[in-house]
């Protein structure tokens, strides 16, 4: 192992439960765009275990060197070199039929969340699938005390960030042509939400 690579312990814990859901959510998909791929641990693991997919990781510029290094070291043939994508900037052109993103919506500002859904709505064809992993609120309430504490920490660090409420996200997704398909409860009070592009 190369300890110099960026590393997330949480990714090691959550990658298998995420894979379990994506096995069915992405069963009929072929090309995945990942937003905010971070350390690349999800990209490496999910692409390896979903070999029918071509996986395209992306992230902001400051994450690209570490992400590229992990993919060079650990990636297989179905995992592409990462591409620069800041959701608030013009998006490169992708031919994909699925989008995956983990632990990003609560890090971004709300305008960037809007950019994310607008961008996903543009890149996905009809029947395309968006899968989003992370913590969410429901009807203004947190799903656990630990998520409430996490949200407070996020907002203290960056007032523009914070755990999003699914009730706020659903209409934003709908405006981008995305209809909520599934909401899976995953360990540690996280969710895996999937949307389908319906128009
Ligand atoms: C907490 S990390 C999650 C990384 C990885 N997906 C994971 O689950 O470990 C948050 C990610 O959101 C990404 N992100 C934040 N703002 C973004 C933006 N404007 N455009 C694209 N990605 C963004 C960061 O670059 C970072 O990769």
Short mmCIF file of C-alpha atoms and ligand atoms in Angstrom, two decimals:
data_model
loop_
_atom_site.label_atom_id
_atom_site.label_comp_id
_atom_site.label_asym_id
_atom_site.label_seq_id
_atom_site.Cartn_x
_atom_site.Cartn_y
_atom_site.Cartn_z
CA UNK A 1 0.00 0.00 0.00
CA UNK A 2 1.13 3.54 -0.71
CA UNK A 3 0.31 5.62 2.35
CA UNK A 4 0.94 8.83 0.43
CA UNK A 5 -2.38 8.53 -1.41
CA UNK A 6 -5.39 10.37 0.02
CA UNK A 7 -7.41 7.84 2.01
CA UNK A 8 -10.82 7.74 3.67
CA UNK A 9 -11.59 5.19 6.36
CA UNK A 10 -15.32 5.84 5.83
CA UNK A 11 -15.00 4.77 2.18
CA UNK A 12 -13.64 1.40 3.28
CA UNK A 13 -16.66 0.93 5.56
CA UNK A 14 -19.39 2.11 3.20
CA UNK A 15 -18.20 0.77 -0.16
CA UNK A 16 -19.65 -2.74 0.21
CA UNK A 17 -23.16 -1.60 1.25
CA UNK A 18 -23.11 0.90 -1.64
CA UNK A 19 -22.10 -1.87 -4.05
CA UNK A 20 -25.01 -4.02 -2.87
CA UNK A 21 -27.47 -1.33 -3.97
CA UNK A 22 -25.66 -0.40 -7.18
CA UNK A 23 -25.62 -4.05 -8.33
CA UNK A 24 -29.32 -3.64 -9.05
CA UNK A 25 -29.54 0.13 -9.60
CA UNK A 26 -26.82 -0.01 -12.28
CA UNK A 27 -27.52 -3.55 -13.55
CA UNK A 28 -28.74 -2.34 -16.94
CA UNK A 29 -26.40 0.65 -17.21
CA UNK A 30 -23.20 0.79 -19.25
CA UNK A 31 -21.36 4.07 -18.62
CA UNK A 32 -21.13 5.85 -15.27
CA UNK A 33 -20.02 9.41 -14.54
CA UNK A 34 -18.88 9.89 -10.94
CA UNK A 35 -18.99 13.41 -9.47
CA UNK A 36 -16.70 14.38 -6.58
CA UNK A 37 -14.78 11.10 -6.63
CA UNK A 38 -12.40 12.31 -3.91
CA UNK A 39 -9.82 9.68 -2.99
CA UNK A 40 -10.97 7.33 -5.77
CA UNK A 41 -11.55 4.44 -3.36
CA UNK A 42 -15.20 4.10 -4.43
CA UNK A 43 -14.29 4.35 -8.10
CA UNK A 44 -11.68 1.59 -7.84
CA UNK A 45 -13.87 -0.75 -5.80
CA UNK A 46 -17.16 -0.17 -7.61
CA UNK A 47 -15.63 -0.39 -11.09
CA UNK A 48 -13.80 -3.59 -10.13
CA UNK A 49 -16.97 -5.19 -8.78
CA UNK A 50 -19.27 -3.95 -11.56
CA UNK A 51 -17.17 -5.00 -14.56
CA UNK A 52 -20.02 -4.47 -17.05
CA UNK A 53 -19.66 -0.71 -16.44
CA UNK A 54 -17.25 1.84 -17.87
CA UNK A 55 -16.55 4.22 -14.98
CA UNK A 56 -15.54 7.88 -15.45
CA UNK A 57 -14.46 9.58 -12.21
CA UNK A 58 -14.31 13.37 -11.96
CA UNK A 59 -13.58 15.97 -9.33
CA UNK A 60 -12.42 19.51 -8.69
CA UNK A 61 -8.83 20.34 -9.61
CA UNK A 62 -7.35 20.03 -6.10
CA UNK A 63 -8.46 16.38 -5.87
CA UNK A 64 -7.26 15.30 -9.31
CA UNK A 65 -3.59 14.48 -8.57
CA UNK A 66 -4.39 12.07 -5.71
CA UNK A 67 -7.38 10.63 -7.56
CA UNK A 68 -5.34 10.07 -10.71
CA UNK A 69 -2.54 8.45 -8.74
CA UNK A 70 -4.90 5.96 -7.08
CA UNK A 71 -6.51 5.08 -10.39
CA UNK A 72 -3.13 4.59 -12.06
CA UNK A 73 -2.11 2.32 -9.19
CA UNK A 74 -5.32 0.36 -8.50
CA UNK A 75 -7.67 0.92 -11.43
CA UNK A 76 -8.69 -1.73 -13.94
CA UNK A 77 -9.49 -1.52 -17.62
CA UNK A 78 -13.04 -0.22 -17.06
CA UNK A 79 -11.92 2.74 -14.94
CA UNK A 80 -10.90 5.84 -16.89
CA UNK A 81 -8.38 8.47 -15.81
CA UNK A 82 -10.19 11.22 -13.90
CA UNK A 83 -11.46 14.36 -15.59
CA UNK A 84 -11.81 17.84 -14.12
CA UNK A 85 -15.42 18.65 -13.27
CA UNK A 86 -16.54 21.43 -10.95
CA UNK A 87 -20.33 21.31 -11.00
CA UNK A 88 -20.49 25.12 -10.95
CA UNK A 89 -18.38 25.44 -14.12
CA UNK A 90 -19.28 24.34 -17.65
CA UNK A 91 -19.33 20.52 -17.74
CA UNK A 92 -17.29 18.52 -20.27
CA UNK A 93 -19.35 16.42 -22.66
CA UNK A 94 -19.98 12.84 -21.47
CA UNK A 95 -21.87 9.98 -23.05
CA UNK A 96 -23.15 8.19 -19.98
CA UNK A 97 -26.34 6.49 -18.88
CA UNK A 98 -25.73 6.72 -15.12
CA UNK A 99 -24.30 9.20 -12.62
CA UNK A 100 -22.96 8.35 -9.17
CA UNK A 101 -21.96 10.71 -6.40
CA UNK A 102 -21.17 10.10 -2.72
CA UNK A 103 -20.90 12.52 0.17
CA UNK A 104 -20.99 15.59 -2.02
CA UNK A 105 -24.36 17.34 -1.64
CA UNK A 106 -23.75 18.24 2.01
CA UNK A 107 -20.28 19.58 1.18
CA UNK A 108 -21.45 21.78 -1.70
CA UNK A 109 -23.34 25.04 -1.32
CA UNK A 110 -27.04 24.93 -2.20
CA UNK A 111 -26.44 26.76 -5.55
CA UNK A 112 -23.88 24.01 -6.36
CA UNK A 113 -26.48 21.36 -5.49
CA UNK A 114 -28.76 23.05 -8.02
CA UNK A 115 -25.89 23.04 -10.56
CA UNK A 116 -25.40 19.33 -9.88
CA UNK A 117 -28.99 18.39 -10.68
CA UNK A 118 -29.13 20.69 -13.70
CA UNK A 119 -25.91 19.10 -15.01
CA UNK A 120 -27.08 15.56 -14.33
CA UNK A 121 -30.37 16.32 -16.07
CA UNK A 122 -28.39 17.45 -19.12
CA UNK A 123 -25.96 14.50 -19.32
CA UNK A 124 -28.42 11.67 -18.65
CA UNK A 125 -30.54 10.28 -21.48
CA UNK A 126 -34.14 9.17 -20.83
CA UNK A 127 -34.09 6.13 -18.47
CA UNK A 128 -30.67 7.19 -17.19
CA UNK A 129 -30.10 6.67 -13.47
CA UNK A 130 -28.61 8.97 -10.81
CA UNK A 131 -27.43 7.35 -7.56
CA UNK A 132 -26.57 9.61 -4.60
CA UNK A 133 -25.01 8.34 -1.37
CA UNK A 134 -24.83 10.34 1.84
CA UNK A 135 -26.78 11.69 4.82
CA UNK A 136 -30.15 13.40 4.31
CA UNK A 137 -32.79 15.10 6.42
CA UNK A 138 -36.50 14.35 6.01
CA UNK A 139 -39.24 16.93 6.63
CA UNK A 140 -36.74 19.15 8.43
CA UNK A 141 -35.61 16.40 10.81
CA UNK A 142 -32.36 14.55 11.11
CA UNK A 143 -32.42 10.75 11.08
CA UNK A 144 -30.06 10.49 14.08
CA UNK A 145 -28.36 12.59 16.77
CA UNK A 146 -25.01 11.88 15.12
CA UNK A 147 -26.24 13.37 11.84
CA UNK A 148 -27.49 16.43 13.72
CA UNK A 149 -24.03 16.88 15.25
CA UNK A 150 -22.36 16.29 11.89
CA UNK A 151 -24.61 18.91 10.28
CA UNK A 152 -23.77 21.45 12.99
CA UNK A 153 -20.06 20.78 12.47
CA UNK A 154 -20.41 21.20 8.69
CA UNK A 155 -22.31 24.51 9.02
CA UNK A 156 -19.83 25.82 11.57
CA UNK A 157 -16.97 25.04 9.19
CA UNK A 158 -18.79 26.35 6.10
CA UNK A 159 -22.20 28.02 6.51
CA UNK A 160 -23.01 27.28 2.85
CA UNK A 161 -22.73 23.52 3.42
CA UNK A 162 -24.97 21.19 5.42
CA UNK A 163 -27.04 18.04 5.25
CA UNK A 164 -29.75 18.49 2.61
CA UNK A 165 -33.42 17.82 3.18
CA UNK A 166 -34.87 15.31 0.74
CA UNK A 167 -38.03 17.44 0.61
CA UNK A 168 -35.91 20.29 -0.84
CA UNK A 169 -33.99 18.04 -3.20
CA UNK A 170 -36.94 16.21 -4.78
CA UNK A 171 -38.36 19.31 -6.56
CA UNK A 172 -34.89 20.33 -7.74
CA UNK A 173 -34.40 16.86 -9.22
CA UNK A 174 -37.88 16.96 -10.74
CA UNK A 175 -37.05 20.26 -12.47
CA UNK A 176 -34.13 18.42 -14.08
CA UNK A 177 -36.43 15.61 -15.27
CA UNK A 178 -35.46 13.18 -12.49
CA UNK A 179 -37.98 11.11 -10.57
CA UNK A 180 -37.07 9.44 -7.28
CA UNK A 181 -37.01 5.66 -7.76
CA UNK A 182 -35.65 4.30 -4.47
CA UNK A 183 -34.42 5.36 -1.07
CA UNK A 184 -32.25 2.76 0.68
CA UNK A 185 -31.20 3.06 4.32
CA UNK A 186 -27.49 2.25 4.58
CA UNK A 187 -25.30 1.86 7.68
CA UNK A 188 -24.25 4.84 9.77
CA UNK A 189 -27.46 6.77 9.02
CA UNK A 190 -26.65 7.26 5.36
CA UNK A 191 -28.97 6.79 2.39
CA UNK A 192 -28.57 5.68 -1.17
CA UNK A 193 -31.11 7.49 -3.31
CA UNK A 194 -31.71 6.67 -6.94
CA UNK A 195 -33.47 8.77 -9.54
CA UNK A 196 -34.50 7.99 -13.10
CA UNK A 197 -34.50 10.50 -15.92
CA UNK A 198 -38.10 10.45 -17.05
CA UNK A 199 -38.15 13.33 -19.55
C1 LIG B 1 -16.46 14.57 1.51
S1 LIG B 1 -15.73 14.49 -0.08
C2 LIG B 1 -16.40 12.96 -0.70
C3 LIG B 1 -15.44 12.27 -1.61
C4 LIG B 1 -15.86 10.86 -2.03
N1 LIG B 1 -16.97 10.89 -2.94
C5 LIG B 1 -16.19 10.03 -0.81
O1 LIG B 1 -17.34 9.58 -0.67
O2 LIG B 1 -15.27 9.81 0.00
C6 LIG B 1 -16.63 15.74 -0.95
C7 LIG B 1 -16.38 15.77 -2.43
O3 LIG B 1 -17.26 16.73 -3.02
C8 LIG B 1 -16.54 17.36 -4.04
N2 LIG B 1 -17.11 18.66 -4.40
C9 LIG B 1 -17.39 19.68 -3.56
N3 LIG B 1 -17.78 20.75 -4.29
C10 LIG B 1 -17.75 20.38 -5.59
C11 LIG B 1 -18.01 21.04 -6.81
N4 LIG B 1 -18.37 22.33 -6.85
N5 LIG B 1 -17.87 20.33 -7.96
C12 LIG B 1 -17.50 19.04 -7.95
N6 LIG B 1 -17.22 18.36 -6.82
C13 LIG B 1 -17.33 19.03 -5.65
C14 LIG B 1 -15.16 17.53 -3.42
O4 LIG B 1 -14.23 17.89 -4.40
C15 LIG B 1 -14.96 16.17 -2.80
O5 LIG B 1 -14.44 15.23 -3.69
#
